[in-house]
CSV table of C-alpha atoms and ligand atoms in Angstrom, one decimal:
chain,number,residue,atom,x,y,z
A,17,MET,CA,0.0,0.0,0.0
A,18,VAL,CA,0.9,3.6,-0.3
A,19,ILE,CA,-0.1,5.9,2.4
A,20,ALA,CA,-1.0,9.6,2.5
A,21,VAL,CA,-0.5,11.4,5.8
A,22,GLY,CA,-2.2,14.8,6.4
A,23,GLN,CA,-4.7,16.7,4.3
A,24,GLU,CA,-2.4,17.9,1.6
A,25,GLU,CA,-1.1,14.4,0.9
A,26,VAL,CA,-4.6,12.8,1.1
A,27,GLU,CA,-5.8,15.3,-1.6
A,28,ARG,CA,-2.8,14.4,-3.8
A,29,LEU,CA,-3.3,10.6,-3.4
A,30,GLU,CA,-7.0,10.9,-4.2
A,31,ARG,CA,-6.2,13.0,-7.3
A,32,ARG,CA,-3.8,10.3,-8.5
A,33,TYR,CA,-6.4,7.6,-7.9
A,34,HIS,CA,-9.4,9.3,-9.4
A,35,GLU,CA,-8.0,11.8,-11.9
A,36,LYS,CA,-4.6,10.6,-12.9
A,37,GLY,CA,-5.6,7.2,-13.9
A,38,PHE,CA,-4.0,5.0,-11.1
A,39,GLY,CA,-7.4,3.5,-10.3
A,40,ASP,CA,-8.0,2.5,-13.9
A,41,LEU,CA,-4.5,1.3,-14.5
A,42,TYR,CA,-4.6,-1.1,-11.5
A,43,PRO,CA,-8.2,-2.3,-11.4
A,44,LYS,CA,-7.8,-4.0,-8.0
A,45,LEU,CA,-6.3,-0.9,-6.3
A,46,GLU,CA,-8.6,0.2,-3.5
A,47,LEU,CA,-8.7,3.6,-1.8
A,48,ILE,CA,-9.0,2.8,1.9
A,49,GLY,CA,-9.3,4.7,5.1
A,50,ARG,CA,-7.9,4.5,8.7
A,51,ASP,CA,-10.0,1.5,9.9
A,52,ARG,CA,-9.2,-0.7,6.9
A,53,ILE,CA,-5.5,0.3,7.2
A,54,ALA,CA,-5.6,-0.6,10.9
A,55,GLU,CA,-6.9,-4.1,10.0
A,56,LEU,CA,-4.1,-4.7,7.4
A,57,GLU,CA,-1.2,-2.9,9.0
A,58,PRO,CA,-1.9,-2.1,12.7
A,59,ALA,CA,1.5,-0.4,13.3
A,60,VAL,CA,0.7,2.2,10.7
A,61,VAL,CA,-2.3,3.5,12.7
A,62,GLU,CA,-1.2,2.8,16.3
A,63,GLU,CA,0.1,5.9,18.1
A,64,ARG,CA,-0.8,8.1,15.2
A,65,ALA,CA,-2.6,11.4,16.2
A,66,PRO,CA,-6.3,10.8,15.6
A,67,ASP,CA,-6.8,14.2,14.0
A,68,VAL,CA,-4.2,13.6,11.2
A,69,GLU,CA,-5.9,12.5,8.0
A,70,LEU,CA,-4.8,9.1,6.7
A,71,ARG,CA,-5.7,7.3,3.5
A,72,ALA,CA,-4.0,4.6,1.5
A,73,LEU,CA,-4.1,2.9,-1.9
A,74,TYR,CA,-4.0,-0.8,-1.4
A,75,THR,CA,-3.9,-3.8,-3.6
A,76,PRO,CA,-4.6,-7.3,-2.4
A,77,ASP,CA,-2.3,-8.6,-5.2
A,78,GLY,CA,0.9,-7.9,-3.3
A,79,TYR,CA,4.1,-9.8,-4.2
A,80,VAL,CA,7.6,-9.7,-2.9
A,81,VAL,CA,10.1,-11.3,-5.2
A,82,ASP,CA,13.8,-12.2,-4.6
A,83,TYR,CA,15.1,-11.4,-8.1
A,84,GLY,CA,18.5,-12.7,-7.3
A,85,GLU,CA,17.0,-16.1,-6.8
A,86,THR,CA,14.9,-15.7,-9.9
A,87,ALA,CA,18.1,-14.9,-11.9
A,88,LYS,CA,19.9,-18.0,-10.4
A,89,SER,CA,17.0,-20.2,-11.3
A,90,LEU,CA,16.8,-19.0,-14.9
A,91,VAL,CA,20.6,-19.5,-15.3
A,92,ALA,CA,20.3,-23.0,-13.8
A,93,GLU,CA,17.6,-23.9,-16.3
A,94,ALA,CA,19.5,-22.3,-19.2
A,95,ARG,CA,22.6,-24.3,-18.4
A,96,GLU,CA,20.6,-27.5,-19.0
A,97,GLU,CA,19.8,-26.5,-22.6
A,98,SER,CA,22.1,-27.9,-25.3
A,99,GLY,CA,24.2,-25.2,-27.1
A,100,VAL,CA,24.0,-22.8,-24.1
A,101,ASP,CA,27.2,-21.8,-22.3
A,102,VAL,CA,26.9,-19.6,-19.2
A,103,TYR,CA,30.0,-17.8,-17.9
A,104,THR,CA,29.8,-16.1,-14.6
A,105,GLY,CA,32.7,-14.3,-12.8
A,106,THR,CA,34.0,-13.5,-16.3
A,107,PRO,CA,34.3,-9.7,-16.8
A,108,VAL,CA,33.6,-8.4,-20.3
A,109,GLU,CA,36.5,-6.2,-21.2
A,110,GLY,CA,35.2,-4.8,-24.4
A,111,VAL,CA,32.7,-5.2,-27.3
A,112,VAL,CA,34.0,-4.4,-30.8
A,113,GLU,CA,32.1,-4.3,-34.0
A,114,THR,CA,33.6,-6.5,-36.7
A,115,ALA,CA,32.8,-7.2,-40.4
A,116,ASP,CA,30.5,-10.1,-39.3
A,117,GLY,CA,29.0,-9.0,-36.0
A,118,TYR,CA,30.5,-8.3,-32.7
A,119,ALA,CA,33.6,-9.6,-30.8
A,120,VAL,CA,33.0,-9.8,-27.1
A,121,ARG,CA,36.3,-9.7,-25.3
A,122,THR,CA,36.3,-11.3,-21.9
A,123,GLY,CA,38.7,-12.4,-19.2
A,124,GLY,CA,38.1,-16.0,-20.5
A,125,GLY,CA,38.5,-15.4,-24.2
A,126,THR,CA,36.7,-13.7,-27.1
A,127,ALA,CA,33.3,-14.7,-28.2
A,128,MET,CA,31.9,-13.8,-31.7
A,129,ALA,CA,28.3,-12.8,-31.8
A,130,ASP,CA,25.6,-12.0,-34.4
A,131,GLY,CA,23.7,-10.1,-31.7
A,132,VAL,CA,24.5,-8.8,-28.2
A,133,VAL,CA,22.4,-7.7,-25.2
A,134,VAL,CA,24.4,-5.6,-22.7
A,135,SER,CA,22.6,-5.7,-19.3
A,136,ALA,CA,25.4,-4.5,-17.1
A,137,GLY,CA,23.6,-2.0,-15.0
A,138,SER,CA,25.2,1.4,-15.1
A,139,HIS,CA,28.2,-0.1,-17.1
A,140,SER,CA,25.8,-0.6,-20.1
A,141,LEU,CA,26.1,3.1,-20.9
A,142,GLN,CA,29.9,2.8,-20.8
A,143,PHE,CA,29.8,0.0,-23.4
A,144,ALA,CA,27.2,1.9,-25.4
A,145,LYS,CA,29.4,5.0,-25.5
A,146,GLN,CA,32.4,3.0,-26.6
A,147,LEU,CA,30.4,1.9,-29.7
A,148,GLY,CA,29.1,5.4,-30.4
A,149,TYR,CA,25.7,5.1,-28.9
A,150,GLY,CA,24.0,7.0,-26.0
A,151,GLU,CA,25.7,10.3,-27.0
A,152,ASP,CA,22.9,12.4,-25.4
A,153,MET,CA,22.9,10.5,-22.2
A,154,ALA,CA,24.9,10.6,-18.9
A,155,LEU,CA,24.2,9.0,-15.5
A,156,LEU,CA,23.5,10.4,-12.1
A,157,PRO,CA,24.4,7.4,-9.8
A,158,ILE,CA,22.3,7.4,-6.7
A,159,ALA,CA,23.4,5.2,-3.8
A,160,GLY,CA,20.6,3.8,-1.6
A,161,SER,CA,20.9,2.5,2.0
A,162,PHE,CA,18.4,0.9,4.3
A,163,PHE,CA,17.6,0.8,8.0
A,164,LEU,CA,16.4,-2.4,9.8
A,165,ALA,CA,13.8,-2.6,12.4
A,166,GLU,CA,11.8,-5.3,14.2
A,167,ASP,CA,8.7,-6.9,12.7
A,168,PHE,CA,6.5,-3.8,12.3
A,169,LEU,CA,4.8,-4.5,9.0
A,170,ASN,CA,3.0,-7.4,7.2
A,171,GLY,CA,3.6,-6.1,3.6
A,172,LYS,CA,5.1,-3.2,1.7
A,173,VAL,CA,4.0,0.3,2.9
A,174,TYR,CA,5.2,3.2,0.7
A,175,THR,CA,5.0,6.9,1.5
A,176,LEU,CA,3.9,9.2,-1.3
A,177,GLN,CA,6.4,9.7,-4.0
A,178,MET,CA,7.1,13.3,-5.1
A,179,GLY,CA,5.9,13.6,-8.7
A,180,LYS,CA,9.1,15.2,-9.8
A,181,LEU,CA,11.5,12.6,-8.4
A,182,PRO,CA,12.4,9.5,-10.2
A,183,PHE,CA,13.0,7.5,-7.0
A,184,ALA,CA,10.4,5.7,-5.0
A,185,ALA,CA,9.8,7.4,-1.7
A,186,VAL,CA,10.9,5.8,1.6
A,187,HIS,CA,9.0,2.6,2.2
A,188,GLY,CA,8.9,-0.1,4.9
A,189,ASP,CA,8.7,-3.8,4.0
A,190,ALA,CA,9.0,-7.1,5.6
A,191,ASP,CA,12.2,-8.8,4.6
A,192,VAL,CA,11.7,-11.3,1.8
A,193,HIS,CA,13.5,-14.0,3.7
A,194,ASP,CA,12.9,-13.1,7.3
A,195,ALA,CA,9.4,-11.9,8.3
A,196,SER,CA,10.7,-10.9,11.7
A,197,VAL,CA,12.6,-7.9,10.1
A,198,THR,CA,11.1,-4.8,8.6
A,199,ARG,CA,13.4,-2.8,6.2
A,200,PHE,CA,13.0,0.9,5.7
A,201,GLY,CA,14.5,2.9,2.9
A,202,PRO,CA,16.1,3.4,0.5
A,203,THR,CA,17.9,6.7,1.0
A,204,ALA,CA,19.1,8.5,-2.2
A,205,LYS,CA,22.6,10.0,-2.2
A,206,PRO,CA,24.4,11.0,-5.4
A,207,VAL,CA,27.9,9.4,-5.7
A,208,PRO,CA,30.6,9.7,-8.4
A,209,ALA,CA,30.9,5.9,-8.8
A,210,LEU,CA,29.1,3.2,-10.7
A,211,GLU,CA,29.2,0.5,-8.0
A,212,ARG,CA,28.8,0.7,-4.2
A,213,GLY,CA,32.1,0.7,-2.3
A,214,GLU,CA,34.1,0.1,-5.5
A,215,LEU,CA,36.6,3.0,-5.8
A,216,SER,CA,37.7,1.6,-9.1
A,217,THR,CA,34.4,2.5,-10.6
A,218,VAL,CA,35.0,6.3,-10.1
A,219,GLY,CA,36.9,6.2,-13.4
A,220,ASP,CA,33.9,4.4,-15.0
A,221,PHE,CA,31.6,7.2,-13.8
A,222,LEU,CA,33.9,9.7,-15.5
A,223,ASP,CA,33.5,7.7,-18.7
A,224,VAL,CA,29.8,8.0,-18.6
A,225,PHE,CA,29.9,11.7,-17.5
A,226,GLY,CA,31.2,12.8,-20.8
A,227,PHE,CA,32.9,16.1,-19.7
A,228,ASP,CA,31.2,18.2,-22.3
A,229,LEU,CA,29.3,21.4,-21.8
A,230,ASP,CA,25.9,19.7,-22.1
A,231,SER,CA,26.8,17.3,-19.3
A,232,PHE,CA,28.0,20.1,-17.0
A,233,VAL,CA,24.8,22.1,-17.8
A,234,SER,CA,22.6,19.1,-17.2
A,235,TYR,CA,24.1,18.2,-13.8
A,236,ALA,CA,24.0,21.9,-12.7
A,237,ASN,CA,20.4,22.2,-13.9
A,238,ILE,CA,19.3,19.0,-12.2
A,239,LEU,CA,21.1,19.6,-8.9
A,240,ALA,CA,20.0,23.2,-8.6
A,241,ASP,CA,16.3,22.1,-8.9
A,242,ARG,CA,14.4,23.5,-5.9
A,243,VAL,CA,12.8,20.1,-5.2
A,244,LEU,CA,15.8,17.9,-5.9
A,245,LEU,CA,18.5,20.0,-4.2
A,246,PRO,CA,17.0,20.0,-0.6
A,247,TYR,CA,16.1,16.4,-1.1
A,248,VAL,CA,19.7,15.5,-2.0
A,249,LEU,CA,21.2,17.5,0.7
A,250,ARG,CA,19.0,15.9,3.3
A,251,ASN,CA,20.0,12.5,2.0
A,252,LEU,CA,23.7,13.2,2.4
A,253,VAL,CA,23.2,13.0,6.2
A,254,TYR,CA,21.6,9.6,6.5
A,255,ASP,CA,24.8,7.6,6.1
A,256,LEU,CA,26.5,9.4,8.9
A,257,PRO,CA,26.9,7.3,12.1
A,258,GLU,CA,24.4,8.1,14.9
A,259,LEU,CA,23.3,11.5,13.4
A,260,GLY,CA,22.1,9.7,10.2
A,261,THR,CA,19.8,7.3,12.1
A,262,ARG,CA,18.4,10.2,14.1
A,263,ALA,CA,17.8,12.2,10.9
A,264,PHE,CA,16.1,9.2,9.2
A,265,LEU,CA,13.8,8.4,12.1
A,266,PRO,CA,11.0,10.8,11.0
A,267,HIS,CA,10.7,8.9,7.7
A,268,VAL,CA,10.2,5.6,9.6
A,269,GLN,CA,7.7,7.3,12.0
A,270,LYS,CA,5.7,8.5,9.0
A,271,VAL,CA,5.0,4.9,8.3
A,272,VAL,CA,5.1,3.5,11.9
A,273,PRO,CA,4.5,6.4,14.3
A,274,GLY,CA,5.4,4.3,17.3
A,275,ALA,CA,9.0,3.6,16.1
A,276,THR,CA,11.8,5.0,18.3
A,277,LEU,CA,15.5,5.5,17.8
A,278,GLU,CA,16.1,2.2,19.7
A,279,ASP,CA,14.0,0.4,17.1
A,280,ILE,CA,16.1,1.1,14.0
A,281,GLU,CA,19.7,0.6,12.9
A,282,PRO,CA,21.6,1.1,9.7
A,283,ALA,CA,21.5,-2.1,7.6
A,284,ARG,CA,25.0,-3.1,6.7
A,285,GLY,CA,25.6,-4.8,3.4
A,286,TYR,CA,22.2,-3.9,1.9
A,287,GLY,CA,21.7,-1.4,-0.9
A,288,GLY,CA,23.4,-0.4,-4.1
A,289,ILE,CA,23.5,2.3,-6.7
A,290,ARG,CA,20.7,3.2,-9.1
A,291,PRO,CA,21.9,4.6,-12.4
A,292,GLN,CA,19.5,7.5,-13.0
A,293,ILE,CA,19.4,8.7,-16.5
A,294,VAL,CA,20.4,12.2,-17.5
A,295,ASP,CA,19.2,13.6,-20.8
A,296,THR,CA,22.1,15.8,-21.9
A,297,SER,CA,20.1,17.3,-24.8
A,298,ALA,CA,17.1,18.4,-22.6
A,299,HIS,CA,19.4,18.9,-19.5
A,300,THR,CA,16.9,16.9,-17.4
A,301,LEU,CA,16.8,13.9,-15.2
A,302,ASP,CA,14.7,11.1,-16.8
A,303,MET,CA,12.2,8.9,-15.0
A,304,GLY,CA,12.8,5.2,-15.2
A,305,GLU,CA,15.0,3.1,-17.4
A,306,ALA,CA,16.6,3.4,-20.8
A,307,THR,CA,17.1,0.9,-23.6
A,308,ILE,CA,19.3,1.8,-26.5
A,309,GLU,CA,18.7,-0.4,-29.5
A,310,GLY,CA,21.5,-0.3,-32.0
A,311,GLU,CA,22.6,-2.4,-35.0
A,312,ASP,CA,22.1,-5.9,-33.7
A,313,ILE,CA,22.9,-4.8,-30.2
A,314,ILE,CA,20.9,-3.6,-27.1
A,315,PHE,CA,22.0,-1.8,-24.1
A,316,ASN,CA,19.8,-1.8,-20.9
A,317,ILE,CA,20.3,0.7,-18.2
A,318,THR,CA,17.9,-0.1,-15.4
A,319,PRO,CA,17.5,1.9,-12.3
A,320,SER,CA,14.6,1.2,-9.9
A,321,PRO,CA,12.1,-0.5,-10.5
A,322,GLY,CA,14.2,-2.4,-13.0
A,323,ALA,CA,13.8,-5.7,-11.1
A,324,SER,CA,10.1,-5.5,-11.2
A,325,THR,CA,10.2,-4.9,-15.0
A,326,CYS,CA,13.0,-7.4,-15.8
A,327,LEU,CA,10.8,-10.2,-17.3
A,328,LYS,CA,9.0,-7.8,-19.5
A,329,ASN,CA,12.3,-6.4,-20.7
A,330,ALA,CA,13.6,-9.9,-21.2
A,331,ARG,CA,10.6,-10.7,-23.4
A,332,ARG,CA,11.1,-7.6,-25.5
A,333,ASP,CA,14.9,-8.3,-25.9
A,334,ALA,CA,14.3,-12.0,-26.8
A,335,LEU,CA,12.1,-10.9,-29.7
A,336,SER,CA,14.8,-8.4,-30.8
A,337,VAL,CA,17.5,-11.0,-30.6
A,338,VAL,CA,15.5,-13.4,-32.7
A,339,ASP,CA,15.3,-10.6,-35.3
A,340,PHE,CA,19.1,-10.0,-35.1
A,341,LEU,CA,19.5,-13.7,-36.0
A,342,ASP,CA,17.7,-13.4,-39.3
A,343,GLY,CA,14.9,-15.9,-38.7
A,344,ASP,CA,17.2,-18.8,-37.7
A,345,TYR,CA,15.5,-18.9,-34.3
A,346,GLN,CA,12.0,-18.4,-32.8
A,347,PHE,CA,10.9,-17.2,-29.4
A,348,ASP,CA,8.1,-19.0,-27.8
A,349,THR,CA,6.0,-16.0,-26.9
A,350,ALA,CA,2.9,-18.0,-26.0
A,351,GLY,CA,5.0,-20.3,-23.7
A,352,PHE,CA,6.7,-17.3,-22.1
A,353,ASP,CA,3.4,-15.6,-21.4
A,354,ALA,CA,1.8,-18.8,-20.1
A,355,ALA,CA,4.7,-19.2,-17.6
A,356,THR,CA,4.7,-15.5,-16.5
A,357,VAL,CA,1.9,-13.0,-17.2
A,358,GLU,CA,-0.9,-15.5,-17.3
A,359,ASN,CA,-0.1,-16.4,-13.8
A,360,PHE,CA,-0.6,-12.9,-12.6
A,361,PRO,CA,-4.1,-12.1,-11.6
A,362,HIS,CA,-5.3,-9.1,-13.8
A,363,GLU,CA,-9.0,-9.5,-13.6
A,364,THR,CA,-11.2,-7.7,-11.1
A,365,GLU,CA,-13.2,-10.2,-9.1
B,408,LIG,C1,18.8,0.8,-3.2
B,408,LIG,C2,18.1,0.2,-4.4
B,408,LIG,C3,16.7,-0.1,-4.3
B,408,LIG,C4,16.0,-0.7,-5.3
B,408,LIG,N1,14.7,-1.0,-5.1
B,408,LIG,C5,14.0,-1.6,-6.1
B,408,LIG,C6,12.7,-2.0,-6.0
B,408,LIG,O1,12.1,-1.8,-4.9
B,408,LIG,N2,12.0,-2.6,-7.0
B,408,LIG,C7,12.7,-2.8,-8.2
B,408,LIG,O2,12.1,-3.4,-9.1
B,408,LIG,N3,14.0,-2.5,-8.4
B,408,LIG,C8,14.7,-1.9,-7.4
B,408,LIG,N4,16.0,-1.5,-7.6
B,408,LIG,C9,16.5,-1.6,-8.9
B,408,LIG,C10,17.0,-3.0,-9.3
B,408,LIG,O3,17.9,-3.5,-8.3
B,408,LIG,C11,17.7,-2.9,-10.7
B,408,LIG,O4,16.9,-2.2,-11.6
B,408,LIG,C12,18.1,-4.2,-11.2
B,408,LIG,O5,19.0,-4.9,-10.3
B,408,LIG,C13,18.7,-4.1,-12.5
B,408,LIG,O6,19.1,-5.3,-13.0
B,408,LIG,P1,20.2,-5.5,-14.1
B,408,LIG,O7,20.4,-7.0,-14.3
B,408,LIG,O8,19.8,-4.8,-15.3
B,408,LIG,O9,21.5,-4.8,-13.6
B,408,LIG,P2,22.3,-5.1,-12.3
B,408,LIG,O10,21.5,-5.8,-11.2
B,408,LIG,O11,23.0,-3.8,-12.0
B,408,LIG,O12,23.3,-6.2,-12.8
B,408,LIG,C14,24.3,-5.9,-13.7
B,408,LIG,C15,25.4,-6.9,-13.5
B,408,LIG,O13,26.4,-6.7,-14.6
B,408,LIG,C16,27.6,-6.9,-14.0
B,408,LIG,N5,28.6,-6.2,-14.8
B,408,LIG,C17,28.9,-4.9,-14.9
B,408,LIG,N6,29.9,-4.7,-15.8
B,408,LIG,C18,30.3,-5.9,-16.2
B,408,LIG,C19,31.3,-6.4,-17.1
B,408,LIG,N7,32.2,-5.5,-17.7
B,408,LIG,N8,31.5,-7.7,-17.3
B,408,LIG,C20,30.7,-8.6,-16.7
B,408,LIG,N9,29.7,-8.3,-15.8
B,408,LIG,C21,29.5,-6.9,-15.6
B,408,LIG,C22,27.5,-6.3,-12.6
B,408,LIG,O14,28.6,-6.8,-11.8
B,408,LIG,C23,26.1,-6.8,-12.2
B,408,LIG,O15,26.2,-8.0,-11.6
B,408,LIG,C24,16.7,-0.9,-6.5
B,408,LIG,C25,18.1,-0.6,-6.6
B,408,LIG,C26,18.7,-0.1,-5.6
B,408,LIG,C27,20.2,0.2,-5.7
């Protein structure tokens, strides 16, 4: 569910539901009030001042998915297919266009390919730029951290996202593997690196930055924004020891008013970096993900919620790859849909 706290947020939430099409887009989404929220998520209502307006959008079709496990299971199945080789722990050092396709240079040798899909997170843009694609794009890497608390929630409870920001607002959710833990976050802190805690990726960031006038103007324009700037400055504090936890507590209390400083602690080893896309022609920060489709090659740059959309992207890319291979292969669209989308309950009851 996503909650709105206070009159101004309640009005915004109701507008999104009734006027902006959220209610039509998700037929099972319900607009619910305090009593129903209390039944579903008691901790969201307990200790909340009774005169503060509270509303939520709630869907009974809630899923929490461990996409790491999903990926492992897909790889395990792929390995069983004849003619499929899977190389993990094998860094790709470069992709070069040749007269008959692409040469993919790796630590374990070079593979020749008629078609390539680069899904290397923020590094995808680095590969794209090396091949002359993505010229009007740069990245604003946004690190996200979490805080852990005891078992406060039954499902995911989001706070209201600011329309202008491409990051989900702070939410609390029960850990996918351990229901006794509730996780709050993520924070959003710009960092000049492509991977968390990997100093070596500062150079990779400089590759995708571009160092031209448009990049500088874009970053200046984005970071000077009167919504984004205060948001970013506040987020710089949350990773500081002690002070960070204290500063983050109000976000937790917005979801669970009864939470105290003793209830939360920084989650070590959680989190990562979201590669937010900068449009260096329009000098703006883009919402969501980017796919660059070139000549027999695709580059996917997937900030949040790239996990939730990964199977849809895989379906689209599989169809493109079949096209790259000039009709020698087919993709079983019906089989894919039967195994995935058709298992998802779309219909209203
Ligand atoms: C804090 C945070 C919160 C998020 N919350 C959500 C959420 O609630 N819901 C949601 O749907 N999504 C969420 N996301 C986003 C989600 O994690 C990503 O969209 C998703 O992981 C992207 O998947 P990917 O496979 O495209 O890229 P990645 O997961 O980034 O994987 C890319 C892989 O490529 C590897 N790689 C890079 N370069 C090379 C190379 N040269 N050679 C070989 N391998 C290479 C990397 O090591 C990495 O393993 C969140 C992300 C963060 C950081």
